[in-house]
Coordinates of C-alpha atoms and ligand atoms in Angstrom, one line a residue:
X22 CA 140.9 103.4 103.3
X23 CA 141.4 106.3 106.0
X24 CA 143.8 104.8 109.0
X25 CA 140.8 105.5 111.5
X26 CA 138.4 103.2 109.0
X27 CA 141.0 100.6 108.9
X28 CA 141.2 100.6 112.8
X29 CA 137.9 100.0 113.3
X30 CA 137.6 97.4 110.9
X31 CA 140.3 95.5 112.6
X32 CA 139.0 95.7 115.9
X33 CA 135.4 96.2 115.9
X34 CA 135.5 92.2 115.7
X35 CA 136.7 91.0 118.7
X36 CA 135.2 90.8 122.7
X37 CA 138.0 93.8 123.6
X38 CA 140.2 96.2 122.1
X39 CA 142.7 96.4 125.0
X40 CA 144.4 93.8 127.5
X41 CA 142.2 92.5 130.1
X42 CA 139.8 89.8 130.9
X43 CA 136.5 88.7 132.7
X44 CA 138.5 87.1 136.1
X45 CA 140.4 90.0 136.6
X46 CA 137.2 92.5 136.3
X47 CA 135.5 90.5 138.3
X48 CA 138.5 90.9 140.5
X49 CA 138.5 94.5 140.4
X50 CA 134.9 94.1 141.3
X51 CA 135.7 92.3 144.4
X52 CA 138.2 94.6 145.6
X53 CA 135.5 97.4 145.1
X54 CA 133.4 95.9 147.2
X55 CA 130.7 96.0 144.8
X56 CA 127.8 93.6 145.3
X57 CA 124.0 93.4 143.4
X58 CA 122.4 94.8 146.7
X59 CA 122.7 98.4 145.9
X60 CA 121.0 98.9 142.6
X61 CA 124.4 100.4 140.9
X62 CA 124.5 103.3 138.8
X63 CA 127.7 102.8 136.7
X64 CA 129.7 104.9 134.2
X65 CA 132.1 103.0 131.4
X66 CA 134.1 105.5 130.1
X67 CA 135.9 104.1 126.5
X68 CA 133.7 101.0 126.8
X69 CA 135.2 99.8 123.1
X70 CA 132.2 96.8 122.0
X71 CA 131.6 96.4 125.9
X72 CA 133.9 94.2 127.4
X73 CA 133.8 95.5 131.0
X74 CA 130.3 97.2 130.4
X75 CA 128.7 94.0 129.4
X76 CA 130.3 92.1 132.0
X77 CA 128.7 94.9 134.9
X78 CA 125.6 94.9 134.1
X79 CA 125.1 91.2 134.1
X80 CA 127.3 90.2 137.2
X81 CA 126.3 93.0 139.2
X82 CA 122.6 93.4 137.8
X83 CA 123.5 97.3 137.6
X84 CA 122.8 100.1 135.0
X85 CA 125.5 101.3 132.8
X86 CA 125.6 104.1 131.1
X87 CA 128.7 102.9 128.4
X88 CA 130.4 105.4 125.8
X89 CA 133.1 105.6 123.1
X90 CA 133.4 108.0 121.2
X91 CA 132.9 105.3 118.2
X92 CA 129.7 105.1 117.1
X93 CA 130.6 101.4 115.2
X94 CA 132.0 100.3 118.3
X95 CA 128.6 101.7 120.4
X96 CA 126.7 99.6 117.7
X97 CA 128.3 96.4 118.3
X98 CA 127.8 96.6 122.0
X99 CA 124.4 97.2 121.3
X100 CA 124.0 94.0 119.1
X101 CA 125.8 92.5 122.1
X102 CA 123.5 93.9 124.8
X103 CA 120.8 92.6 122.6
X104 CA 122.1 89.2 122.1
X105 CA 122.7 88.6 126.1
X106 CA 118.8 90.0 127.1
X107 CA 120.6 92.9 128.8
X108 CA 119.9 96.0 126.8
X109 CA 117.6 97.3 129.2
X110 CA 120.3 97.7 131.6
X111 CA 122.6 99.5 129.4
X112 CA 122.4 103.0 128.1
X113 CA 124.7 103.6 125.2
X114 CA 126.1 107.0 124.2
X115 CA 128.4 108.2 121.3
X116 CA 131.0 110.7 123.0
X117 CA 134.3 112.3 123.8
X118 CA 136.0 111.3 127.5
X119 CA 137.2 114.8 127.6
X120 CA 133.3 116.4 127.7
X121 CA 131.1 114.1 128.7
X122 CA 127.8 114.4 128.6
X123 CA 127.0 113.4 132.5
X124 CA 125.3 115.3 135.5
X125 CA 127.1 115.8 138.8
X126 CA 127.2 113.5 141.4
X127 CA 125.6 111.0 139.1
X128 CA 127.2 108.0 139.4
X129 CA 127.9 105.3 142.6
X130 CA 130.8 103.7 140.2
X131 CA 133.4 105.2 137.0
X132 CA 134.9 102.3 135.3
X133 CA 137.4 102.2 132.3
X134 CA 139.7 100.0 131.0
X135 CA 142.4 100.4 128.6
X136 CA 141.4 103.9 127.5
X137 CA 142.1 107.0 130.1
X138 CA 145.2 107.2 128.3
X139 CA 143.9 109.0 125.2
X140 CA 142.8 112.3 127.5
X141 CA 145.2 111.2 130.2
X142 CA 145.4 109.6 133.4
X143 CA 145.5 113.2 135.3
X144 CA 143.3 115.1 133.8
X145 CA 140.5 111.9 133.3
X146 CA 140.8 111.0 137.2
X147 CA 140.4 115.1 138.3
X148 CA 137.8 115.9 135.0
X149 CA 135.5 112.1 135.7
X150 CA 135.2 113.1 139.6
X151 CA 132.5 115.5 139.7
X152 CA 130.1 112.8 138.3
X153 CA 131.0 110.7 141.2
X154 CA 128.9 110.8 144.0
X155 CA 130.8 111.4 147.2
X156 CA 132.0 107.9 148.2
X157 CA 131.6 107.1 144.8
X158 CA 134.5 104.5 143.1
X159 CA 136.9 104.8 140.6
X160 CA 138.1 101.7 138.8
X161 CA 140.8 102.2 136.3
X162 CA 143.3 100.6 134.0
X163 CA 146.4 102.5 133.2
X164 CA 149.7 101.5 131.6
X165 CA 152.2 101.2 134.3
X166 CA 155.7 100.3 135.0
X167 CA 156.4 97.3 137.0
X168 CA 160.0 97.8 138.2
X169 CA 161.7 101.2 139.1
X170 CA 164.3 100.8 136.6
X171 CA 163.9 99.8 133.2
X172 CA 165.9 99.5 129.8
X173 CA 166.5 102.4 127.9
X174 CA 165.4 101.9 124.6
X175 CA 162.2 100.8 126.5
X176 CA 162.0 103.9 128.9
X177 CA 162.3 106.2 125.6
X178 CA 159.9 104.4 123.6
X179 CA 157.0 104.8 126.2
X180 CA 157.7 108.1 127.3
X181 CA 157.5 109.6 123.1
X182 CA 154.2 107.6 123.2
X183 CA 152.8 108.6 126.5
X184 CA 155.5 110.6 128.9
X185 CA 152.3 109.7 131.8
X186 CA 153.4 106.7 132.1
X187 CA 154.5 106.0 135.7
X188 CA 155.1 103.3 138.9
X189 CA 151.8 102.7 140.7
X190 CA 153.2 104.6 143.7
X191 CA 153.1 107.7 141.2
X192 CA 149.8 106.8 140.0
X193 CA 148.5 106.4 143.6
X194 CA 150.4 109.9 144.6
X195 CA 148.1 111.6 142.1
X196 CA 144.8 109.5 142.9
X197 CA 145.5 111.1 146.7
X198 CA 146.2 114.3 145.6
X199 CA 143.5 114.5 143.4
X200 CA 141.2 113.3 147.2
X201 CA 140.7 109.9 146.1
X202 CA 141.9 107.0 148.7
X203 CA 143.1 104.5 146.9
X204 CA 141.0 100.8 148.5
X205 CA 143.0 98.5 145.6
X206 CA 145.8 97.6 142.8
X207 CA 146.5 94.8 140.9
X208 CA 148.7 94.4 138.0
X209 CA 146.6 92.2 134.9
X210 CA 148.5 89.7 134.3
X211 CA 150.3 88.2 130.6
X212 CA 147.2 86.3 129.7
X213 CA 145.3 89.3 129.6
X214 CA 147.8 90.6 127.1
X215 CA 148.4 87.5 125.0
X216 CA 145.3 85.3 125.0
X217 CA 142.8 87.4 125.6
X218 CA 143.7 90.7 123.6
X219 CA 146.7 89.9 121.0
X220 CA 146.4 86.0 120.0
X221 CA 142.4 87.1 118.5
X222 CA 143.9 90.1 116.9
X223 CA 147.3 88.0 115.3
X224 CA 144.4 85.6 113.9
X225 CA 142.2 88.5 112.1
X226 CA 145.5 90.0 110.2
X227 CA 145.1 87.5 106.9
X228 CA 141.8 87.6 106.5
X229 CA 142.6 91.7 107.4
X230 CA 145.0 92.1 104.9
X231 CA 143.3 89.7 101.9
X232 CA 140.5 91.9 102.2
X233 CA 142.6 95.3 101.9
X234 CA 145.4 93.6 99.3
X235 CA 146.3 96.7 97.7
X236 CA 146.0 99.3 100.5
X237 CA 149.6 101.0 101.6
X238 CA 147.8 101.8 105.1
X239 CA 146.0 98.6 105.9
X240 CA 149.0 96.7 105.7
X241 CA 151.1 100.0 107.8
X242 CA 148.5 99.3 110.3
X243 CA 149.0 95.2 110.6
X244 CA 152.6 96.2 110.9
X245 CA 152.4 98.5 113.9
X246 CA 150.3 96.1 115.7
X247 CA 153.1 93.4 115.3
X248 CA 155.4 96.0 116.6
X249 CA 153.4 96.6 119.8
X250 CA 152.9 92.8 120.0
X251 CA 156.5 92.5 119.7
X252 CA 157.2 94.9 122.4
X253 CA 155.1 92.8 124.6
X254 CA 156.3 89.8 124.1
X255 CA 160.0 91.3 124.6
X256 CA 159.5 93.9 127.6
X257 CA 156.7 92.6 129.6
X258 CA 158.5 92.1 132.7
X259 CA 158.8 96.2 133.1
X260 CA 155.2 96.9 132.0
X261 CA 151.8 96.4 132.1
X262 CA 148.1 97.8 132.9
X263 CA 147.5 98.5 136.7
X264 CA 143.8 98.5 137.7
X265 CA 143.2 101.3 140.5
X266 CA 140.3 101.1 143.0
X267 CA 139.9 104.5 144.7
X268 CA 137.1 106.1 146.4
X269 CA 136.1 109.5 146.0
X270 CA 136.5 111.7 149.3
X271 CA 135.4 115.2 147.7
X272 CA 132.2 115.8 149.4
X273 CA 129.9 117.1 146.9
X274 CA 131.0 118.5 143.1
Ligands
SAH26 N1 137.4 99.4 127.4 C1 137.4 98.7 126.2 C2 138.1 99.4 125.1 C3 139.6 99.8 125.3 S1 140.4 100.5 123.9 C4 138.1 97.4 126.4 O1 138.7 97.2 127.4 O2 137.9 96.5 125.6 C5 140.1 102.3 124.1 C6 138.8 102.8 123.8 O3 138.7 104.2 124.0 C7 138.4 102.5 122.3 O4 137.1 101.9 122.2 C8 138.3 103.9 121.7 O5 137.4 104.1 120.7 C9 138.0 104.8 122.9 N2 138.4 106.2 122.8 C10 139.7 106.6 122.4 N3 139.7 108.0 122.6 C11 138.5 108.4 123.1 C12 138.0 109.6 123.4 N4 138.7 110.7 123.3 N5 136.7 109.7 123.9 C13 136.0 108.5 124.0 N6 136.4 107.3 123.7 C14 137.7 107.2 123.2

């Protein structure tokens, strides 16, 4: 099977594809200041099966407009929506962060977790503002180094996968450059690493891999996830996902 098949397969399964977990949105929530009052019109930008989205629309009674570019993961977070009596609230779209298909100024909230990454944290905080309204929030998670100084095998390895990554002071410097003001920052936490996104995945690769026996790239794929585990489990005192709360101070788009 293609590698991007293979992917899906191993993922589509489980509540999230990246590290996080229900406390910690609901943290990030908080820190917004985000209550049911207002009648919320929220973006999830990579919403993956709809961890975050999911957990929005139901604790904040708000309307999310959730897309991947995916169309198995959209249809799993539609069983899901269905399944909880909260499809009406959620509008699911099929598309690519780097075009999306909103109007300006629509949104009071842009969430997304685990997934600017793949356009890039820059370029998805300037290109995802103009369908902000002003005063509008940004919450998002974004692979970040802990300490100032790290090892150097480590350093090298992150910046050939994604040379963004950066301390939240850097993140926060391009969040105010961009005319955000930051309101918030947390780090998630190991649990939302282990527990919550890893331990599920470790317990899907037998089943994974009986049901691929002969395939060179299904097992290739198992392996690079125990790599990544692996780097985890060995370097996660330098790294992690930051969550950023930031309000939008550009006046109109
Ligand atoms: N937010 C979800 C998923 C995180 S994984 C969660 O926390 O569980 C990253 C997600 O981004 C995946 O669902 C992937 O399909 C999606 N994605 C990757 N590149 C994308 C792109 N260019 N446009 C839209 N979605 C993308």
């Amino acid at each position: 099977m293609e590698d991007l098949e293979l992917l899906i397969e191993l993922h589509r399964p489980h509540d999230r594809q990246g590290p996080g977990g229900i406390a910690e949105t609901n943290k990030a929530i908080q820190l917004a200041g985000l209550d049911q009052s207002s009648n919320l019109n929220i973006a999830d930008i990579g919403c993956g099966t709809g961890a975050s989205a999911l957990q929005l629309a139901s604790t904040l009674n708000a309307h999310v407009t959730a897309i991947d570019f995916l169309p198995e993961f959209i249809d799993t977070l539609k069983q899901r929506a269905n399944d909880l009596g909260i499809a009406d609230q959620i509008k699911p779209m099929v598309g690519p962060m780097e075009d999306l298909p909103f109007k300006e100024g629509e949104f009071d909230v842009i969430w997304s977790e685990g997934a600017i990454y793949n356009m890039g944290f820059e370029k998805g905080v300037k290109e995802w503002q103009r369908f902000l309204k002003p005063s509008g929030l940004l919450v998002v998670s974004e692979i970040t180094w802990l300490t100032d100084k790290r090892p150097e095998a480590l350093d090298t390895f992150w910046n050939s996968q994604y040379p963004e990554i950066g301390t939240a002071s850097e993140k926060m410097a391009i969040l105010e450059k961009a005319n955000y003001s930051p309101l918030g920052y947390f780090t998630l936490p190991e649990h939302c690493w282990l527990e919550n996104y890893y331990e599920p995945l470790q317990k899907s690769f037998a089943d994974f891999l009986a049901s691929h026996a002969d395939d060179k790239n299904a097992g290739a794929l198992v392996q690079a996830e125990k790599e990544e585990i692996a780097l985890y489990q060995r370097y996660k005192a330098y790294y992690s996902y930051g969550v950023y709360i930031a309000k939008n101070l550009e006046e109109s788009a």
